[in-house]
PDB file of N, CA and C in Angstrom:
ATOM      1  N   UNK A   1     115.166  82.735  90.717  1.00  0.00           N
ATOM      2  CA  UNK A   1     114.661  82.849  92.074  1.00  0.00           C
ATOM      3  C   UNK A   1     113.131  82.733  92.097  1.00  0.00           C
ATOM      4  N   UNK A   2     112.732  83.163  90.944  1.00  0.00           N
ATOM      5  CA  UNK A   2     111.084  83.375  91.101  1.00  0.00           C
ATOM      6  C   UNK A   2     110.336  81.886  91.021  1.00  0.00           C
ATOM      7  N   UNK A   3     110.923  81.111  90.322  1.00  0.00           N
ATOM      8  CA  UNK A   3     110.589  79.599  89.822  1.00  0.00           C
ATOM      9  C   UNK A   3     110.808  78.643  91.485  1.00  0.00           C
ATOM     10  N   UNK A   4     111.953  78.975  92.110  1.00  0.00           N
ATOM     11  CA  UNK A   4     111.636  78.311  93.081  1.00  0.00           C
ATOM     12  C   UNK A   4     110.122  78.090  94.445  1.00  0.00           C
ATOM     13  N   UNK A   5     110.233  77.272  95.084  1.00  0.00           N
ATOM     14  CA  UNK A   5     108.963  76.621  95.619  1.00  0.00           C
ATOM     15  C   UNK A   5     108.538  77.609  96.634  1.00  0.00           C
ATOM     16  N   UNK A   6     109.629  78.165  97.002  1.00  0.00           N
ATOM     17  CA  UNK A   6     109.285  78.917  98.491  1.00  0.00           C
ATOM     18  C   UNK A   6     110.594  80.440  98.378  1.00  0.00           C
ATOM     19  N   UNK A   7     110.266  81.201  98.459  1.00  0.00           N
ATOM     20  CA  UNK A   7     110.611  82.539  97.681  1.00  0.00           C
ATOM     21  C   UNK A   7     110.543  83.715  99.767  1.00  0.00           C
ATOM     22  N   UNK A   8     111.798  83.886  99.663  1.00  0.00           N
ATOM     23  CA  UNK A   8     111.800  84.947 101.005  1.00  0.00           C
ATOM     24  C   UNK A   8     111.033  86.272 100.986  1.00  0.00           C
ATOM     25  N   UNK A   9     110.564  86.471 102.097  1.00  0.00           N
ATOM     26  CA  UNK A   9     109.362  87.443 101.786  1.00  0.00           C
ATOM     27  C   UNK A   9     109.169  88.148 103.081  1.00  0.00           C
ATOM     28  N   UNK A  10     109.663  89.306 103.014  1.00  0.00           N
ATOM     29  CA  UNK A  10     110.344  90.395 104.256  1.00  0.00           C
ATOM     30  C   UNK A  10     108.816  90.117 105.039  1.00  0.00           C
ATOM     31  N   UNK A  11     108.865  90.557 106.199  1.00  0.00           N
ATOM     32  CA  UNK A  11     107.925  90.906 107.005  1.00  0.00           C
ATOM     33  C   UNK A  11     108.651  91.835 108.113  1.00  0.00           C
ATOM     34  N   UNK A  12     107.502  93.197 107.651  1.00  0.00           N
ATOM     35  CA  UNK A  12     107.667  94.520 108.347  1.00  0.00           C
ATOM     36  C   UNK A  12     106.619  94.687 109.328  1.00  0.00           C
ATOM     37  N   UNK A  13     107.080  94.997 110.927  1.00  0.00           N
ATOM     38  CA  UNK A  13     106.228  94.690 112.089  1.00  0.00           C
ATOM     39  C   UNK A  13     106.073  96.492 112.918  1.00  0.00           C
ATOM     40  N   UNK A  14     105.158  96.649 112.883  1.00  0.00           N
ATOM     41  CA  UNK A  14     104.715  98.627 112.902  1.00  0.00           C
ATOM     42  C   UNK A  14     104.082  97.957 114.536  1.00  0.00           C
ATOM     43  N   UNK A  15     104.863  99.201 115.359  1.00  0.00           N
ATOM     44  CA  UNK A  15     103.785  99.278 117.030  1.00  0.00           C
ATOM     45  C   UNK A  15     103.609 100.628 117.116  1.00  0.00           C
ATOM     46  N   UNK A  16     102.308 100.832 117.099  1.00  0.00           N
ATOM     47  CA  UNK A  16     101.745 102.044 116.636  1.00  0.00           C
ATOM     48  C   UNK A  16     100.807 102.298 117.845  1.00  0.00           C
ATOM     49  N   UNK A  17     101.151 103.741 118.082  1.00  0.00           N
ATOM     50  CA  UNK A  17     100.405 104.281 119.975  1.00  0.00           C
ATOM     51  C   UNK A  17      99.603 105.120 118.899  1.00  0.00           C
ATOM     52  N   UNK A  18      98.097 104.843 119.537  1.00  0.00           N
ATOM     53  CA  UNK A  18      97.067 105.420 118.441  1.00  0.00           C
ATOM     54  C   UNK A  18      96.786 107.126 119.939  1.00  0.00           C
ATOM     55  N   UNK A  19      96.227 108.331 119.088  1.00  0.00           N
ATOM     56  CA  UNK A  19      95.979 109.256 119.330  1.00  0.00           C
ATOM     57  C   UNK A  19      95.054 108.888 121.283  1.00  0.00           C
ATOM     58  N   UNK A  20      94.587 108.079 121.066  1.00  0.00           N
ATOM     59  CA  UNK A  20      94.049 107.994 122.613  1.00  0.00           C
ATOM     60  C   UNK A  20      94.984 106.991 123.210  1.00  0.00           C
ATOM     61  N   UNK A  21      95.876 106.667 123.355  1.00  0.00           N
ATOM     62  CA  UNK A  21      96.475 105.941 124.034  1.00  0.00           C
ATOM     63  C   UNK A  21      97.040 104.644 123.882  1.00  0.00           C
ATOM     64  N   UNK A  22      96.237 104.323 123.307  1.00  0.00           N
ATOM     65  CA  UNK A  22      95.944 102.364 123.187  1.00  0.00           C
ATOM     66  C   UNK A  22      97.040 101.917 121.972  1.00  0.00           C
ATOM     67  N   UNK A  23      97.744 101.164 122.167  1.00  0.00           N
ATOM     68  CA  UNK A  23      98.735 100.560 121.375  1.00  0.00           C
ATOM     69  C   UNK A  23      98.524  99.092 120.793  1.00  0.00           C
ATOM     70  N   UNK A  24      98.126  99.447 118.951  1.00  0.00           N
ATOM     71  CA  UNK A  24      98.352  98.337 118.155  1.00  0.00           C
ATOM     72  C   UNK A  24      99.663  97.896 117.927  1.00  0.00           C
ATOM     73  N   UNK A  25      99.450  96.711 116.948  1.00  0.00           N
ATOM     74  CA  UNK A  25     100.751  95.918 116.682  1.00  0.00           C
ATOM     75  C   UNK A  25     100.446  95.570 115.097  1.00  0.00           C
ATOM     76  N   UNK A  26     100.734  95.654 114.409  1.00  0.00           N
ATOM     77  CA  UNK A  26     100.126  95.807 112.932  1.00  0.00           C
ATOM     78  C   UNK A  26     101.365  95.212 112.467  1.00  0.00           C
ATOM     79  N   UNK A  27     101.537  94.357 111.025  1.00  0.00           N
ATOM     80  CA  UNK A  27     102.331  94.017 110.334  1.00  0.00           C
ATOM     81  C   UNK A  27     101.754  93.113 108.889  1.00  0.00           C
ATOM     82  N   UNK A  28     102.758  93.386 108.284  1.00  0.00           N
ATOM     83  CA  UNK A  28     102.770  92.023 106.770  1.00  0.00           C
ATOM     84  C   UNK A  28     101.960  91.124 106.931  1.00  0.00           C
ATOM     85  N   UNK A  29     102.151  90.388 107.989  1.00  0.00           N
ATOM     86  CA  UNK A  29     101.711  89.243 107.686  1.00  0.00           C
ATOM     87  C   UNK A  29     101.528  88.835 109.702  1.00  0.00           C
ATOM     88  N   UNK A  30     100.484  87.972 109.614  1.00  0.00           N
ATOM     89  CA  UNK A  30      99.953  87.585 111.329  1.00  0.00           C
ATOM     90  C   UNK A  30     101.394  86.252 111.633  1.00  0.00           C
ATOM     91  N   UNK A  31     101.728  87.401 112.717  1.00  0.00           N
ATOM     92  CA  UNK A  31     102.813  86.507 113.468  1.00  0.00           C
ATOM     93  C   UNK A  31     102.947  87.208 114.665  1.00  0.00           C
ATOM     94  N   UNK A  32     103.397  86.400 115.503  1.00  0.00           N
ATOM     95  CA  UNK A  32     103.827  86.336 117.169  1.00  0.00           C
ATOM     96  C   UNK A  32     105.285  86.605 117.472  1.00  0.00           C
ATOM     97  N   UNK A  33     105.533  87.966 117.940  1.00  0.00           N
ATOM     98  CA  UNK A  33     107.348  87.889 118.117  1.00  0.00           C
ATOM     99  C   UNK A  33     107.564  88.296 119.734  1.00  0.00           C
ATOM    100  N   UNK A  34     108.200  87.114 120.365  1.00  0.00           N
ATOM    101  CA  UNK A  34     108.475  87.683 121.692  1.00  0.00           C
ATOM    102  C   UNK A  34     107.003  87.973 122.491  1.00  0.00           C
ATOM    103  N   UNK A  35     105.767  86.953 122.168  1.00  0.00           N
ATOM    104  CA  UNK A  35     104.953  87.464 122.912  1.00  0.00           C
ATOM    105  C   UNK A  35     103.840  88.238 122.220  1.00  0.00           C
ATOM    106  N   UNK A  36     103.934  88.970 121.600  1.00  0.00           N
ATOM    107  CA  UNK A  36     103.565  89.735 120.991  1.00  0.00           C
ATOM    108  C   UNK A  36     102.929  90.099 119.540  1.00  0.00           C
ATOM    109  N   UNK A  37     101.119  89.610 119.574  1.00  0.00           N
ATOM    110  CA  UNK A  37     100.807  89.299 118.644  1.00  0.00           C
ATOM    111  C   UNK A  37     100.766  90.363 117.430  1.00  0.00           C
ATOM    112  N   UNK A  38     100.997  90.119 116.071  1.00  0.00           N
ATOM    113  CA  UNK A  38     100.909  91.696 115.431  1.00  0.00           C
ATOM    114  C   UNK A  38      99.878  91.070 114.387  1.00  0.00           C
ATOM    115  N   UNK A  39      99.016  92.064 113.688  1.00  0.00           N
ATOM    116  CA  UNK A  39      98.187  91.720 113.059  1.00  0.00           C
ATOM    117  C   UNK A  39      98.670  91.792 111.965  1.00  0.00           C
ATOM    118  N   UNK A  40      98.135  91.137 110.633  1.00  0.00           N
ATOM    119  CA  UNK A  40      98.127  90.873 109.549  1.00  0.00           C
ATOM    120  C   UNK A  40      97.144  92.555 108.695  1.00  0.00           C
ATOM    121  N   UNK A  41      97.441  93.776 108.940  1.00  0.00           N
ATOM    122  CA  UNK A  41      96.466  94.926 108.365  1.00  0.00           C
ATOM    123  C   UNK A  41      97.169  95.809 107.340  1.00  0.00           C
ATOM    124  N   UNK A  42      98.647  95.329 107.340  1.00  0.00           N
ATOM    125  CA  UNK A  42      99.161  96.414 106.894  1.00  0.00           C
ATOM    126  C   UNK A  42      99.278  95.920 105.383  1.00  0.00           C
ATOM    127  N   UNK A  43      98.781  96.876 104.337  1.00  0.00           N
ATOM    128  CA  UNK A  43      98.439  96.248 102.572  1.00  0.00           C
ATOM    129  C   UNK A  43      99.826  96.860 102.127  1.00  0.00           C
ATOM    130  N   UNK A  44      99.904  98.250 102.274  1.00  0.00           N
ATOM    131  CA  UNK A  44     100.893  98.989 101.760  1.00  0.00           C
ATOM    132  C   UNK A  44     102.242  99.416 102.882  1.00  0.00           C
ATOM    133  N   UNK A  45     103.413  99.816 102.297  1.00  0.00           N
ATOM    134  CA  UNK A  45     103.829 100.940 103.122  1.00  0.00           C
ATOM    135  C   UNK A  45     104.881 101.368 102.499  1.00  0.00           C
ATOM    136  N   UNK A  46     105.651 102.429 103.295  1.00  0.00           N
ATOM    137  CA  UNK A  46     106.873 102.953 102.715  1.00  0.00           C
ATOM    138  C   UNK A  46     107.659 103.180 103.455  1.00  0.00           C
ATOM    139  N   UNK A  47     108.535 102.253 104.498  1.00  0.00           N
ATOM    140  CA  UNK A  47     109.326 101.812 104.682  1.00  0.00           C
ATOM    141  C   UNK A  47     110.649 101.770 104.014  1.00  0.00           C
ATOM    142  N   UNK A  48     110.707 101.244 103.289  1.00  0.00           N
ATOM    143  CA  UNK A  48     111.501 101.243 102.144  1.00  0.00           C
ATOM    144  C   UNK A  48     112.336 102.499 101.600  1.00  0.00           C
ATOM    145  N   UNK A  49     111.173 103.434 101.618  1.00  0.00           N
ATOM    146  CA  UNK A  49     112.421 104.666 100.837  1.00  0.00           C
ATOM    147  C   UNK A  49     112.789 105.107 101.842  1.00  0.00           C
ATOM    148  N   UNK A  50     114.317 105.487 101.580  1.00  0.00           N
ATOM    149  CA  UNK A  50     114.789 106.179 102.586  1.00  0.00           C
ATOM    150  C   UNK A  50     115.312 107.469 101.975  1.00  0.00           C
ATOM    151  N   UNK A  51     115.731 108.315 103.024  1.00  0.00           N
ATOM    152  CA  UNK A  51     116.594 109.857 102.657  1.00  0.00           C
ATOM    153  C   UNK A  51     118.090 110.054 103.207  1.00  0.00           C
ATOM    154  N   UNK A  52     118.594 110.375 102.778  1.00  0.00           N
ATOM    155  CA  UNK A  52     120.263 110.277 103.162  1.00  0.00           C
ATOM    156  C   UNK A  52     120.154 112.117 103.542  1.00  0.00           C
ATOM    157  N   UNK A  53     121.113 111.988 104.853  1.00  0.00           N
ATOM    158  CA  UNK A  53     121.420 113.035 105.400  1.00  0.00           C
ATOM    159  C   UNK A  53     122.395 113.446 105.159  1.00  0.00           C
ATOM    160  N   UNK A  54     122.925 114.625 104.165  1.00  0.00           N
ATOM    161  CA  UNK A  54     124.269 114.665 103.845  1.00  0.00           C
ATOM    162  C   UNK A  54     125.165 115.057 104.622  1.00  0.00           C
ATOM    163  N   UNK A  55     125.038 115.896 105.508  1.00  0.00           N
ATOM    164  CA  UNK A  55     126.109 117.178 106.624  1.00  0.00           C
ATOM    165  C   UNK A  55     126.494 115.578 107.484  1.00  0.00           C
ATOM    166  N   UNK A  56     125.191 114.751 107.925  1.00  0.00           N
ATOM    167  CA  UNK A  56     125.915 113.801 108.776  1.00  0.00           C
ATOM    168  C   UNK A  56     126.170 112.320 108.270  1.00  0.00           C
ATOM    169  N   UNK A  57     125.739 112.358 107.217  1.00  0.00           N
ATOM    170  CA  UNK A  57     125.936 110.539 106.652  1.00  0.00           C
ATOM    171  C   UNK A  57     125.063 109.690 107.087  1.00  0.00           C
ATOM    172  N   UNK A  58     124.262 109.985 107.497  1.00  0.00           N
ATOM    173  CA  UNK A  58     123.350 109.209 108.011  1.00  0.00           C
ATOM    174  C   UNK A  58     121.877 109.217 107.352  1.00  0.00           C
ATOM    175  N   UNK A  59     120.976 107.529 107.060  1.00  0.00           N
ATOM    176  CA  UNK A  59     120.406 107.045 106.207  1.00  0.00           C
ATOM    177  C   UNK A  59     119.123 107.271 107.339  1.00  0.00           C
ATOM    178  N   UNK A  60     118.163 107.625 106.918  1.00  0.00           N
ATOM    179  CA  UNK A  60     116.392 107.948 107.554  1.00  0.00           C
ATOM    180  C   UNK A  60     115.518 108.045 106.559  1.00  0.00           C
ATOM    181  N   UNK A  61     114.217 107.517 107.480  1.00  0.00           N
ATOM    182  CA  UNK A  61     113.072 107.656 106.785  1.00  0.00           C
ATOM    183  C   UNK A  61     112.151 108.915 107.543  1.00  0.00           C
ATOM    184  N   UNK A  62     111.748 110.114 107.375  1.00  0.00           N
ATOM    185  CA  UNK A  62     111.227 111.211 107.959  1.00  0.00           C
ATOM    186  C   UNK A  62     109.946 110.691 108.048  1.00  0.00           C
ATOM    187  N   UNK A  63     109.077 110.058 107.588  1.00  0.00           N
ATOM    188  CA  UNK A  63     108.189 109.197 107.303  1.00  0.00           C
ATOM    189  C   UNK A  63     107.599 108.196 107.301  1.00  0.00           C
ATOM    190  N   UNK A  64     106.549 107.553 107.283  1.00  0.00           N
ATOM    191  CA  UNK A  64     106.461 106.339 106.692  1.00  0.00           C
ATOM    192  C   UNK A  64     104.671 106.541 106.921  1.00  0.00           C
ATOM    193  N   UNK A  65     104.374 106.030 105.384  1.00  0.00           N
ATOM    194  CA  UNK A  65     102.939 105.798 105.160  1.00  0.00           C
ATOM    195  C   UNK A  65     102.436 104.269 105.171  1.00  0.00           C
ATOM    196  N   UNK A  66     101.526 104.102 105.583  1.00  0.00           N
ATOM    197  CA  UNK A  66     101.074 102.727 105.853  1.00  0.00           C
ATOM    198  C   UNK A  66      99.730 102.943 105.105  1.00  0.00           C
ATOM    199  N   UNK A  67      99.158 102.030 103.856  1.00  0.00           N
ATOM    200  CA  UNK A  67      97.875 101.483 103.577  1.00  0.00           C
ATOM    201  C   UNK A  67      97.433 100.418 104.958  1.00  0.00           C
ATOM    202  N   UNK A  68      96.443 100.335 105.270  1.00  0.00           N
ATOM    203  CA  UNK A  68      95.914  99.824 106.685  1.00  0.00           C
ATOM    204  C   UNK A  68      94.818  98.562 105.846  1.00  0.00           C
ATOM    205  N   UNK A  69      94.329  97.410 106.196  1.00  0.00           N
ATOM    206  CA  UNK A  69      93.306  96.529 105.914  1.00  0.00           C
ATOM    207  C   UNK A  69      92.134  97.277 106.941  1.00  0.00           C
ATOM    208  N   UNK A  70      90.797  96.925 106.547  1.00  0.00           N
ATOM    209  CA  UNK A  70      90.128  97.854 107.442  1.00  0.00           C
ATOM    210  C   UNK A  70      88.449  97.144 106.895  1.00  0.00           C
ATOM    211  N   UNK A  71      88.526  95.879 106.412  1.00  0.00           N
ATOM    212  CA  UNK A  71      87.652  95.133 106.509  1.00  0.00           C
ATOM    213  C   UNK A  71      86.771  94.749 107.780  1.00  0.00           C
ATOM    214  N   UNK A  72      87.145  94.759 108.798  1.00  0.00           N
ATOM    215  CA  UNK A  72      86.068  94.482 109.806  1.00  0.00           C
ATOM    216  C   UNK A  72      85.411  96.163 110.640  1.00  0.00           C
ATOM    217  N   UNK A  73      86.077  97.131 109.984  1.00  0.00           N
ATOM    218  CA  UNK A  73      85.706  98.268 110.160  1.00  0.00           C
ATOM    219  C   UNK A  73      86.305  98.841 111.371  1.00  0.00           C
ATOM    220  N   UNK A  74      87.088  98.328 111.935  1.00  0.00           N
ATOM    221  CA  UNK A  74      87.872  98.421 113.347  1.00  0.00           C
ATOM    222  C   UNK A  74      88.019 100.060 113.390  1.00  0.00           C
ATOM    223  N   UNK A  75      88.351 100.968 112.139  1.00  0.00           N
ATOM    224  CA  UNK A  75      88.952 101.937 112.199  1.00  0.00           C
ATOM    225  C   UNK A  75      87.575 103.017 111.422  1.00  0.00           C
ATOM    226  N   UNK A  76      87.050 103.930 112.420  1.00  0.00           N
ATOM    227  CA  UNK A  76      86.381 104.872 111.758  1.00  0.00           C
ATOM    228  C   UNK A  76      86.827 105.927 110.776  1.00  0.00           C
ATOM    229  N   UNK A  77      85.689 105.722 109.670  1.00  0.00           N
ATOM    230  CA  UNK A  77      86.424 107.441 108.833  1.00  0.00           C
ATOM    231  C   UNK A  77      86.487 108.596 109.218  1.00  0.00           C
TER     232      UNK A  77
END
């Protein structure tokens, strides 16, 4: 799989209501879905792991951490 030319490559799309109001669109990689541009910021995340609920069978993430890109400084420390 790795040798081939063009290799599938998830893209995870985060809409994130920041503490004052205002709603980003952050993701993998810069793409347009339905309108809706999402940026290319997100380096890391954890998505991925999940936790299994045993009493109900049911699969969740309680969580999720995002590494952010933060090159144009958009985001204060």
């Amino acid at each position: 799989m790795k040798e081939q030319a063009v290799t599938d490559t998830p893209i995870m799309l985060f809409d994130c209501t920041l503490s004052n109001g205002e709603c980003e669109h952050w993701s993998t990689h810069a793409v347009t879905v339905n309108a809706t541009a999402y940026t290319a910021r997100v380096l890391q995340h954890s998505a991925f792991a999940m936790q299994t609920a045993s009493d109900q069978g049911v699969d969740g993430s309680p969580t999720i951490t995002m590494v952010l890109a933060n090159a144009d400084s958009i985001f204060p420390r």
